Amino acid sequence: MSIDAGTIAPAAPVGPEAAQPETVQAKRSHGTLPISLATIAAIVAGWSLASAYGIVSPLFLPSPLTVLKAIYNVAINGFVDSTLAQHTLASLLRIFAALAASVAIGIPAGLAIGTSRIGKGILDPVVEFLRPLPPLAYLPLIIIWIGIGEASKITVIALAMLPPIILSTAAGVKSAPADFTNAARSFGAGRLQILLHVILPGAIPSILTGTRIALGAGWSTLVAAELVAASQGLGFMIQSAAQFLVTDIVIAGIIVIAAIAFLLEILARLLERWFVPWAAHR
Amino acid sequence: MSVLSLQSVSLAFPVDRDSRRTRLVLDGITLHLASDEFIAVIGRSGSGKTSLLNLAAGFLKPTSGRISVDGEDIGGPGADRAVVFQDDALYPWLNARDNVAFPLKLRGVAKQERRRRAGELLAKVGLESAGDKNIWELSGGMRQRVGIARALASEPRFLLLDEPLGALDALTRARLQQFLLNVWSESRTGALLITHSIEEAMLLATRVVVLAPNPGRIVADIPAGFGRQLLAGKPLQEIKDSPEYRRLHDGLTGLIHTDSEEAA
């Protein structure tokens, strides 16, 4: 049966057949890895040549080696009163505090949208208002409301993370087959039991995907949030370095942010594989 | 002994979302299922077979008529009527044992006891060694057996079987028919089976109910004793070769066939 489904309708894998295109894709992404590495090497080589032959002034584009030295230097001696580790820790703490807050609010809100007409009626306009807004637009307002301290930074990042988590939770709730809830009802489950034992576990793959998207949104908001009255953080470090035209540290900061985002993405994917191995088999 | 009763039950669905017009899906269905009976419902697609089961399960509310268990109206779905689904509806985040134990968990049975009873039920369906397996590691036939064990775990008075063998290959299907028959005779629960297969209906059921479409209504309700013969150990081929079997098979085929010509 799986062979039939595979040959007749390869575009719509269902059930166990879903594993098939996944392995195909895994092969494909393995196939692009050498090309991607070559691309990165070419960019670094071009960058080296551009700075070595003075095509671009080192003030604007320091050489890769200078940037590496800058990373090392910031890691050991620090920049604007903090080491690279301290800047990174400050940023990560903000990101994860915001993540915790947006998960704590977003998952119940998403469940309410996905399961209840009243919940959807109340929360839909709020989410749809918030979702397209650039965080920079409401940052000043948040500062007026709750000041320039840590709370306002975390709030802004959390607000940016909230819509993807709410929407992915609601989508996860709706994607559950009706038979899942019907089965539980026919075994005598009450509303709360269905929510906790059927709807929530069924939505977790979607929630994890939403969390990954939220982390992306969080990082892009981080730099903006750290522009205002911060004394530590990767965004603050970049901003300070730019004011003194220390371009190597600006680039170093960008590379560190990219590397951390990359690592978080890998971590999120590993969590997905550990916690919801069944998601690949739906 | 319990009886699940549908009395003059009709069901109408709205034709589309905005209109007030409705389409009659089932009309004047009266059916009594006693807890020692096995009723098979057959009929063409669109005759409302699955709607009938969804009404009995309590997933749908009848437009008119009464559905009751021992004279008491059913308010909705309940643990006295466990459903086995065509697409198994097993929870992929639970392993086979925890799926079977799920109805017990809902009732607050302690973990040790749940494991023990789930183990027993898995043994009963011949899957004692598959308890720790993930759902996606099981074949279609094994999944349906887990689904049946899960339904039995809620100790229902009635098993509602919504084409549970419909998606299986012929060989597995034949094996599971025999298995279903054994489970029914041992568990002493009433069974309501929805099926496309005349043969399956005849071999399993004590009564075969035929639904005709547009609107769905009962056109025949015929007793059958082949399942009991099979349980008594009579060889399958001998049963199929018997004149009574052929006569009923021809009769039922005729009923469904006539009906499709009428519709065309």
Coordinates of C-alpha atoms in Angstrom, one line a residue:
Chain A
M1 CA 0.0 0.0 0.0
S2 CA 2.8 2.4 0.8
I3 CA 4.4 1.7 -2.5
D4 CA 1.1 2.4 -4.3
A5 CA 0.6 5.7 -2.4
G6 CA 4.2 6.7 -3.2
T7 CA 3.9 6.1 -6.9
I8 CA 0.4 7.4 -7.5
A9 CA 0.5 10.5 -5.3
P10 CA 4.0 11.4 -4.2
A11 CA 2.9 15.0 -3.6
A12 CA 0.6 14.0 -0.7
P13 CA 2.3 11.7 1.7
V14 CA 0.1 10.4 4.5
G15 CA 0.7 8.3 7.5
P16 CA 3.8 6.1 7.4
E17 CA 4.5 7.2 3.9
A18 CA 5.5 10.6 5.2
A19 CA 8.9 9.1 6.1
Q20 CA 9.7 8.6 2.5
P21 CA 10.0 12.1 1.2
E22 CA 11.8 13.0 4.4
T23 CA 14.6 10.7 3.6
V24 CA 14.7 12.0 0.1
Q25 CA 15.1 15.5 1.4
A26 CA 17.8 14.4 3.9
K27 CA 19.8 13.1 1.0
R28 CA 19.3 16.2 -0.9
S29 CA 20.4 18.5 1.9
H30 CA 23.5 16.3 2.4
G31 CA 24.1 16.8 -1.3
T32 CA 24.1 20.6 -1.0
L33 CA 26.5 20.7 1.9
P34 CA 29.7 20.8 -0.2
I35 CA 28.2 23.5 -2.4
S36 CA 27.3 25.6 0.7
L37 CA 30.7 25.2 2.2
A38 CA 32.3 26.2 -1.1
T39 CA 30.0 29.3 -1.2
I40 CA 31.1 30.3 2.4
A41 CA 34.8 29.8 1.4
A42 CA 34.3 31.9 -1.7
I43 CA 32.7 34.7 0.3
V44 CA 35.5 34.7 2.9
A45 CA 38.1 34.6 0.1
G46 CA 36.5 37.5 -1.6
W47 CA 36.3 39.4 1.6
S48 CA 40.1 38.7 2.3
L49 CA 41.1 39.8 -1.2
A50 CA 39.0 43.0 -0.9
S51 CA 40.6 44.0 2.3
A52 CA 44.1 42.7 1.4
Y53 CA 44.3 44.8 -1.8
G54 CA 42.6 47.8 -0.2
I55 CA 39.7 47.7 -2.5
V56 CA 37.5 48.6 0.5
S57 CA 38.9 50.7 3.3
P58 CA 39.7 48.7 6.4
L59 CA 37.6 51.2 8.3
F60 CA 34.5 49.8 6.5
L61 CA 35.7 46.3 5.9
P62 CA 38.4 44.9 8.2
S63 CA 40.0 41.7 7.1
P64 CA 38.7 38.3 8.3
L65 CA 41.8 37.9 10.4
T66 CA 41.2 41.3 12.1
V67 CA 37.7 40.2 12.9
L68 CA 38.9 36.9 14.3
K69 CA 41.4 38.9 16.4
A70 CA 38.5 41.2 17.5
I71 CA 36.4 38.2 18.6
Y72 CA 39.4 36.8 20.6
N73 CA 40.1 40.3 22.1
V74 CA 36.5 40.9 23.1
A75 CA 36.4 37.4 24.6
I76 CA 39.5 37.9 26.7
N77 CA 39.6 41.7 27.4
G78 CA 36.1 42.6 26.8
F79 CA 34.5 45.7 25.2
V80 CA 32.6 48.6 26.9
D81 CA 33.2 47.1 30.3
S82 CA 32.1 43.5 29.6
T83 CA 33.6 40.5 28.0
L84 CA 32.0 38.7 25.1
A85 CA 30.7 36.0 27.4
Q86 CA 29.0 38.6 29.6
H87 CA 27.4 40.4 26.6
T88 CA 26.2 37.0 25.3
L89 CA 24.9 35.9 28.6
A90 CA 23.0 39.2 29.1
S91 CA 21.4 38.8 25.6
L92 CA 20.6 35.1 26.2
L93 CA 19.0 35.8 29.5
R94 CA 16.7 38.4 27.9
I95 CA 15.8 36.0 25.1
F96 CA 15.0 33.2 27.4
A97 CA 13.1 35.3 29.9
A98 CA 11.1 36.6 27.0
L99 CA 10.6 33.1 25.7
A100 CA 9.4 31.8 29.0
A101 CA 6.9 34.6 29.3
S102 CA 5.6 34.3 25.8
V103 CA 5.3 30.5 26.1
A104 CA 3.5 30.9 29.4
I105 CA 1.0 33.3 27.9
G106 CA 1.0 32.1 24.3
I107 CA 0.2 28.4 24.7
P108 CA -3.0 29.0 26.8
A109 CA -4.0 31.8 24.5
G110 CA -3.5 29.5 21.4
L111 CA -5.5 26.7 23.1
A112 CA -8.3 29.2 23.8
I113 CA -8.3 30.3 20.1
G114 CA -8.2 26.8 18.8
T115 CA -10.8 25.3 21.1
S116 CA -13.4 28.0 21.9
R117 CA -15.5 30.3 19.8
I118 CA -15.4 32.9 22.6
G119 CA -11.7 32.6 23.0
K120 CA -11.2 33.1 19.3
G121 CA -13.5 36.0 19.2
I122 CA -11.7 37.8 22.0
L123 CA -8.1 37.0 21.1
D124 CA -8.1 37.0 17.3
P125 CA -8.2 40.8 16.9
V126 CA -5.5 41.3 19.6
V127 CA -3.2 38.8 17.9
E128 CA -3.9 40.2 14.4
F129 CA -3.2 43.7 15.7
L130 CA 0.1 42.7 17.3
R131 CA 1.4 40.4 14.6
P132 CA 2.2 42.8 11.7
L133 CA 3.5 45.5 14.0
P134 CA 7.3 46.0 13.9
P135 CA 8.6 45.9 17.5
L136 CA 10.5 49.2 17.0
A137 CA 7.1 50.8 16.6
Y138 CA 5.9 50.0 20.1
L139 CA 9.3 50.1 21.8
P140 CA 9.0 53.8 22.7
L141 CA 5.5 53.2 24.2
I142 CA 6.7 50.3 26.3
I143 CA 9.5 52.5 27.6
I144 CA 7.0 55.2 28.5
W145 CA 4.9 52.6 30.3
I146 CA 7.5 50.5 32.1
G147 CA 10.7 52.5 32.0
I148 CA 14.1 51.8 30.5
G149 CA 15.0 48.9 32.7
E150 CA 15.3 45.2 32.0
A151 CA 11.6 44.7 32.1
S152 CA 10.9 46.8 29.0
K153 CA 13.5 45.0 27.0
I154 CA 12.1 41.6 27.9
T155 CA 8.5 42.8 27.3
V156 CA 9.4 44.0 23.8
I157 CA 11.1 40.8 22.9
A158 CA 8.3 38.7 24.4
L159 CA 5.7 40.7 22.4
A160 CA 7.6 39.9 19.2
M161 CA 7.7 36.2 20.2
L162 CA 4.0 36.0 21.2
P163 CA 2.2 35.9 17.9
P164 CA 4.1 33.0 16.3
I165 CA 3.6 30.9 19.5
I166 CA -0.1 31.7 19.8
L167 CA -0.8 31.1 16.1
S168 CA 1.2 27.9 15.9
T169 CA -0.6 26.6 19.1
A170 CA -4.0 27.4 17.6
A171 CA -3.0 25.7 14.3
G172 CA -1.7 22.6 16.1
V173 CA -5.1 22.4 17.9
K174 CA -7.0 22.6 14.7
S175 CA -4.8 20.1 12.9
A176 CA -5.7 17.3 15.3
P177 CA -7.9 14.7 13.6
A178 CA -11.5 14.8 14.9
D179 CA -11.2 11.0 15.7
F180 CA -8.6 11.8 18.4
T181 CA -11.1 13.8 20.4
N182 CA -14.0 11.6 19.5
A183 CA -12.1 8.5 20.7
A184 CA -11.4 10.2 24.1
R185 CA -15.0 11.2 24.4
S186 CA -16.2 7.7 23.7
F187 CA -14.0 6.5 26.5
G188 CA -15.7 9.0 28.8
A189 CA -13.2 11.9 28.8
G190 CA -14.3 15.3 30.1
R191 CA -13.4 18.6 28.5
L192 CA -10.4 19.2 30.6
Q193 CA -9.1 15.7 30.1
I194 CA -9.4 16.0 26.4
L195 CA -7.6 19.3 26.5
L196 CA -4.7 18.0 28.6
H197 CA -4.4 14.4 27.3
V198 CA -5.4 14.8 23.6
I199 CA -5.4 18.4 22.3
L200 CA -2.2 19.6 24.0
P201 CA 0.1 16.7 23.2
G202 CA -1.3 16.7 19.6
A203 CA -0.3 20.4 19.3
I204 CA 3.2 20.1 20.6
P205 CA 5.0 19.6 17.3
S206 CA 3.3 22.7 16.0
I207 CA 4.1 24.6 19.2
L208 CA 7.8 23.7 18.9
T209 CA 7.8 24.9 15.3
G210 CA 6.2 28.2 16.5
T211 CA 8.9 28.4 19.2
R212 CA 11.6 28.2 16.6
I213 CA 10.0 31.0 14.6
A214 CA 9.6 33.0 17.8
L215 CA 13.3 32.6 18.6
G216 CA 14.1 34.1 15.2
A217 CA 11.7 37.0 15.9
G218 CA 13.2 37.4 19.3
W219 CA 16.8 37.7 18.0
S220 CA 15.8 40.3 15.5
T221 CA 14.1 42.4 18.2
L222 CA 17.0 41.9 20.7
V223 CA 19.3 44.4 19.0
A224 CA 16.6 47.0 18.8
A225 CA 15.7 46.5 22.5
E226 CA 19.3 46.8 23.5
L227 CA 19.7 50.1 21.8
V228 CA 18.0 51.9 24.7
A229 CA 19.8 52.3 28.0
A230 CA 21.5 48.9 28.1
S231 CA 25.0 48.4 29.5
Q232 CA 25.4 44.8 28.4
G233 CA 24.3 42.6 25.5
L234 CA 25.4 41.7 22.0
G235 CA 23.1 44.4 20.5
F236 CA 24.5 47.0 22.8
M237 CA 28.0 45.9 22.0
I238 CA 27.5 46.3 18.3
Q239 CA 25.7 49.6 18.7
S240 CA 28.6 51.0 20.9
A241 CA 31.2 49.7 18.5
A242 CA 29.5 51.4 15.6
Q243 CA 29.5 54.7 17.4
F244 CA 33.3 54.5 17.8
L245 CA 33.6 53.1 14.2
V246 CA 35.2 49.9 15.6
T247 CA 34.0 48.0 12.5
D248 CA 35.8 44.8 13.4
I249 CA 33.8 44.5 16.6
V250 CA 30.6 45.3 14.8
I251 CA 31.3 42.4 12.4
A252 CA 32.4 40.2 15.2
G253 CA 29.1 40.8 17.1
I254 CA 27.1 40.1 13.9
I255 CA 29.0 36.8 13.5
V256 CA 28.5 35.8 17.2
I257 CA 24.7 36.6 16.9
A258 CA 24.5 34.5 13.7
A259 CA 26.4 31.6 15.3
I260 CA 24.2 31.6 18.4
A261 CA 21.0 31.7 16.3
F262 CA 22.3 28.8 14.3
L263 CA 23.1 26.8 17.4
L264 CA 19.7 27.5 18.9
E265 CA 18.1 26.3 15.7
I266 CA 20.0 23.1 15.9
L267 CA 19.1 22.7 19.6
A268 CA 15.4 23.3 18.7
R269 CA 15.5 20.6 16.0
L270 CA 17.2 18.2 18.4
L271 CA 14.5 18.9 21.0
E272 CA 11.9 18.2 18.4
R273 CA 13.4 14.9 17.6
W274 CA 13.7 13.9 21.3
F275 CA 10.3 15.1 22.5
V276 CA 8.0 14.4 19.5
P277 CA 9.6 11.7 17.4
W278 CA 6.1 10.7 16.3
A279 CA 5.7 14.1 14.5
A280 CA 7.7 12.7 11.5
H281 CA 5.4 9.7 11.3
R282 CA 2.0 11.4 11.2
Chain B
M1 CA -28.5 -7.5 29.7
S2 CA -28.3 -4.1 28.2
V3 CA -30.0 -2.8 25.2
L4 CA -28.9 0.1 23.0
S5 CA -32.0 1.5 21.3
L6 CA -32.6 3.9 18.4
Q7 CA -36.2 4.8 18.1
S8 CA -37.6 6.5 15.0
V9 CA -34.3 8.3 14.7
S10 CA -33.8 10.8 11.9
L11 CA -30.8 13.0 11.1
A12 CA -30.7 16.0 8.8
F13 CA -27.6 18.0 7.9
P14 CA -27.7 21.6 6.6
V15 CA -27.1 21.5 2.8
D16 CA -24.5 24.3 3.1
R17 CA -23.3 26.6 5.8
D18 CA -25.6 29.6 5.1
S19 CA -28.8 28.0 4.0
R20 CA -31.6 26.8 6.2
R21 CA -32.3 24.0 3.8
T22 CA -31.4 20.5 5.1
R23 CA -30.8 17.1 3.6
L24 CA -32.2 14.1 5.3
V25 CA -29.4 11.6 5.9
L26 CA -31.2 9.0 8.0
D27 CA -35.0 8.6 8.2
G28 CA -37.0 6.7 10.8
I29 CA -34.3 4.4 12.0
T30 CA -35.5 2.0 14.7
L31 CA -32.8 -0.5 15.8
H32 CA -32.3 -2.4 19.1
L33 CA -28.9 -3.8 19.9
A34 CA -28.8 -6.3 22.8
S35 CA -25.5 -6.9 24.6
D36 CA -25.4 -10.5 23.3
E37 CA -25.9 -9.5 19.7
F38 CA -23.6 -8.6 16.8
I39 CA -25.3 -6.4 14.3
A40 CA -23.6 -5.6 11.0
V41 CA -24.8 -2.6 9.0
I42 CA -24.2 -2.7 5.3
G43 CA -25.2 -0.4 2.5
R44 CA -23.8 1.6 -0.4
S45 CA -21.7 4.8 0.2
G46 CA -24.0 7.6 1.2
S47 CA -26.6 5.4 2.9
G48 CA -25.7 6.9 6.2
K49 CA -23.9 3.9 7.8
T50 CA -21.3 6.0 9.5
S51 CA -23.8 8.6 10.6
L52 CA -25.8 5.8 12.2
L53 CA -22.7 4.8 14.2
N54 CA -21.9 8.4 15.1
L55 CA -25.4 8.8 16.4
A56 CA -25.1 5.6 18.5
A57 CA -21.8 6.8 19.8
G58 CA -23.2 10.2 20.7
F59 CA -20.9 12.2 18.4
L60 CA -24.0 13.4 16.5
K61 CA -27.4 14.4 18.0
P62 CA -30.5 13.1 16.2
T63 CA -32.8 15.6 14.6
S64 CA -35.7 13.6 15.9
G65 CA -36.2 10.4 17.7
R66 CA -34.6 8.8 20.8
I67 CA -31.4 7.1 21.4
S68 CA -31.2 5.3 24.7
V69 CA -29.3 2.6 26.7
D70 CA -31.6 0.6 28.9
G71 CA -34.3 3.2 28.5
E72 CA -32.1 6.1 29.5
D73 CA -31.4 8.7 26.9
I74 CA -27.7 9.1 26.0
G75 CA -26.6 12.6 26.6
G76 CA -23.6 12.3 24.3
P77 CA -20.6 9.9 24.0
G78 CA -20.0 7.7 27.0
A79 CA -17.7 4.9 28.2
D80 CA -20.5 2.4 27.9
R81 CA -20.2 2.7 24.1
A82 CA -16.6 2.4 23.0
V83 CA -15.7 3.1 19.4
V84 CA -13.1 1.5 17.1
F85 CA -12.3 3.8 14.2
Q86 CA -11.4 3.0 10.6
D87 CA -8.2 5.1 10.8
D88 CA -7.4 3.5 14.2
A89 CA -7.2 7.0 15.9
L90 CA -4.4 5.7 18.2
Y91 CA -2.4 8.5 19.8
P92 CA 1.1 8.6 18.3
W93 CA 2.6 10.2 21.4
L94 CA 1.7 7.1 23.4
N95 CA 3.2 3.6 22.9
A96 CA 0.9 0.7 22.4
R97 CA 0.5 -0.1 26.1
D98 CA -0.3 3.5 27.1
N99 CA -2.8 3.7 24.2
V100 CA -4.6 0.7 25.6
A101 CA -4.4 2.1 29.2
F102 CA -5.7 5.5 28.1
P103 CA -9.4 4.8 29.0
L104 CA -8.2 3.6 32.4
K105 CA -6.1 6.7 32.9
L106 CA -9.2 8.8 32.2
R107 CA -11.0 6.9 35.0
G108 CA -8.1 7.6 37.4
V109 CA -6.9 4.0 37.7
A110 CA -3.5 3.8 39.4
K111 CA -0.4 3.4 37.2
Q112 CA 0.6 -0.1 38.3
E113 CA -3.0 -1.4 37.8
R114 CA -3.2 0.4 34.4
R115 CA 0.0 -1.3 33.2
R116 CA -1.2 -4.7 34.5
R117 CA -4.7 -4.5 32.8
A118 CA -3.2 -3.0 29.6
G119 CA -0.8 -6.0 29.5
E120 CA -3.7 -8.4 29.9
L121 CA -5.6 -6.8 27.1
L122 CA -2.6 -6.7 24.8
A123 CA -2.1 -10.4 25.5
K124 CA -5.8 -11.0 24.6
V125 CA -5.3 -9.4 21.2
G126 CA -2.0 -11.3 20.7
L127 CA 0.3 -8.4 21.1
E128 CA 1.8 -9.1 24.5
S129 CA 5.3 -8.3 23.3
A130 CA 4.4 -5.1 21.5
G131 CA 3.5 -3.0 24.5
D132 CA 6.6 -0.8 24.3
K133 CA 6.4 -0.3 20.6
N134 CA 5.6 3.0 19.0
I135 CA 2.4 3.2 17.1
W136 CA 4.1 3.9 13.8
E137 CA 6.2 0.8 14.2
L138 CA 3.0 -1.4 14.0
S139 CA 1.3 -2.7 10.9
G140 CA -2.2 -1.7 10.0
G141 CA -3.6 -5.0 11.4
M142 CA -1.7 -4.6 14.7
R143 CA -2.9 -1.1 15.0
Q144 CA -6.5 -2.2 14.7
R145 CA -5.9 -4.8 17.4
V146 CA -4.5 -2.2 19.7
G147 CA -7.5 -0.1 18.9
I148 CA -9.8 -2.9 19.8
A149 CA -7.9 -3.6 23.0
R150 CA -8.2 0.1 23.9
A151 CA -11.9 0.0 23.3
L152 CA -12.2 -3.1 25.5
A153 CA -10.2 -1.3 28.3
S154 CA -13.1 1.0 28.9
E155 CA -15.2 -2.0 29.7
P156 CA -18.0 -0.9 27.4
R157 CA -21.4 -2.6 27.2
F158 CA -21.3 -2.0 23.4
L159 CA -18.5 -1.9 20.9
L160 CA -19.1 0.4 18.0
L161 CA -16.9 -0.7 15.0
D162 CA -16.7 1.9 12.2
E163 CA -15.3 -0.2 9.3
P164 CA -12.2 -1.1 11.4
L165 CA -11.0 -3.6 8.8
G166 CA -11.8 -1.5 5.8
A167 CA -8.2 -0.4 5.1
L168 CA -6.5 -3.7 5.6
D169 CA -5.3 -6.2 2.9
A170 CA -7.5 -9.2 2.3
L171 CA -5.4 -11.7 4.2
T172 CA -5.1 -9.6 7.4
R173 CA -8.7 -8.8 7.1
A174 CA -9.8 -12.4 7.0
R175 CA -7.6 -13.1 10.1
L176 CA -9.0 -10.1 12.0
Q177 CA -12.6 -11.1 11.2
Q178 CA -12.0 -14.4 13.0
F179 CA -10.3 -12.4 15.8
L180 CA -13.1 -9.9 16.1
L181 CA -15.6 -12.7 16.4
N182 CA -13.6 -14.3 19.2
V183 CA -13.3 -11.0 21.0
W184 CA -17.0 -10.4 20.8
S185 CA -18.0 -13.9 22.0
E186 CA -15.5 -13.7 25.0
S187 CA -16.3 -10.1 26.0
R188 CA -20.0 -10.5 25.9
T189 CA -20.6 -6.9 24.7
G190 CA -23.0 -6.0 22.0
A191 CA -21.3 -5.1 18.7
L192 CA -22.4 -2.7 16.0
L193 CA -20.2 -3.1 12.9
I194 CA -20.3 -0.8 9.9
T195 CA -18.9 -2.5 6.9
H196 CA -18.8 -2.4 3.1
S197 CA -18.4 -6.1 2.8
I198 CA -21.4 -8.4 2.6
E199 CA -19.2 -11.4 3.4
E200 CA -17.8 -9.8 6.5
A201 CA -21.3 -8.8 7.7
M202 CA -22.6 -12.4 7.1
L203 CA -19.6 -14.1 8.8
L204 CA -19.6 -12.0 11.9
A205 CA -23.0 -10.8 12.6
T206 CA -26.0 -12.4 14.3
R207 CA -28.1 -9.8 12.4
V208 CA -27.4 -8.1 9.1
V209 CA -29.1 -4.7 8.7
V210 CA -29.2 -3.2 5.1
L211 CA -29.4 0.5 4.7
A212 CA -30.7 2.1 1.4
P213 CA -29.6 5.6 0.6
N214 CA -31.5 8.9 -0.1
P215 CA -32.5 9.1 2.7
G216 CA -30.8 6.4 4.7
R217 CA -33.3 3.9 5.9
I218 CA -33.4 0.3 7.0
V219 CA -34.7 -2.0 4.2
A220 CA -33.8 -5.3 5.7
D221 CA -33.0 -6.8 9.1
I222 CA -32.0 -10.4 8.6
P223 CA -30.8 -12.9 11.2
A224 CA -27.6 -14.8 10.4
G225 CA -26.0 -17.7 12.2
F226 CA -22.8 -18.2 10.3
G227 CA -20.7 -16.5 13.0
R228 CA -21.9 -18.9 15.6
Q229 CA -21.1 -21.8 13.3
L230 CA -17.6 -20.4 12.8
L231 CA -17.2 -20.1 16.6
A232 CA -18.4 -23.7 17.0
G233 CA -15.4 -24.7 14.8
K234 CA -17.1 -25.3 11.5
P235 CA -14.6 -24.8 8.6
L236 CA -15.0 -21.5 6.8
Q237 CA -15.1 -23.1 3.3
E238 CA -17.9 -25.4 4.4
I239 CA -19.9 -22.5 5.6
K240 CA -19.4 -20.6 2.4
D241 CA -20.4 -23.6 0.3
S242 CA -23.6 -24.1 2.2
P243 CA -26.9 -23.3 0.4
E244 CA -28.1 -21.1 3.2
Y245 CA -24.9 -18.9 3.0
R246 CA -25.3 -18.6 -0.8
R247 CA -29.0 -17.8 -0.6
L248 CA -28.4 -15.0 2.0
H249 CA -25.4 -13.7 0.0
D250 CA -27.4 -13.5 -3.2
G251 CA -30.3 -12.0 -1.3
L252 CA -28.2 -9.2 0.3
T253 CA -26.3 -8.6 -3.0
G254 CA -29.7 -8.2 -4.7
L255 CA -30.9 -5.8 -2.1
I256 CA -27.9 -3.5 -2.4
H257 CA -27.7 -3.9 -6.2
T258 CA -31.4 -3.1 -6.8
D259 CA -30.9 -0.1 -4.7
S260 CA -28.0 1.2 -6.7
E261 CA -30.0 0.9 -10.0
E262 CA -32.8 2.8 -8.4
A263 CA -30.4 5.6 -7.5
A264 CA -28.9 5.6 -11.0

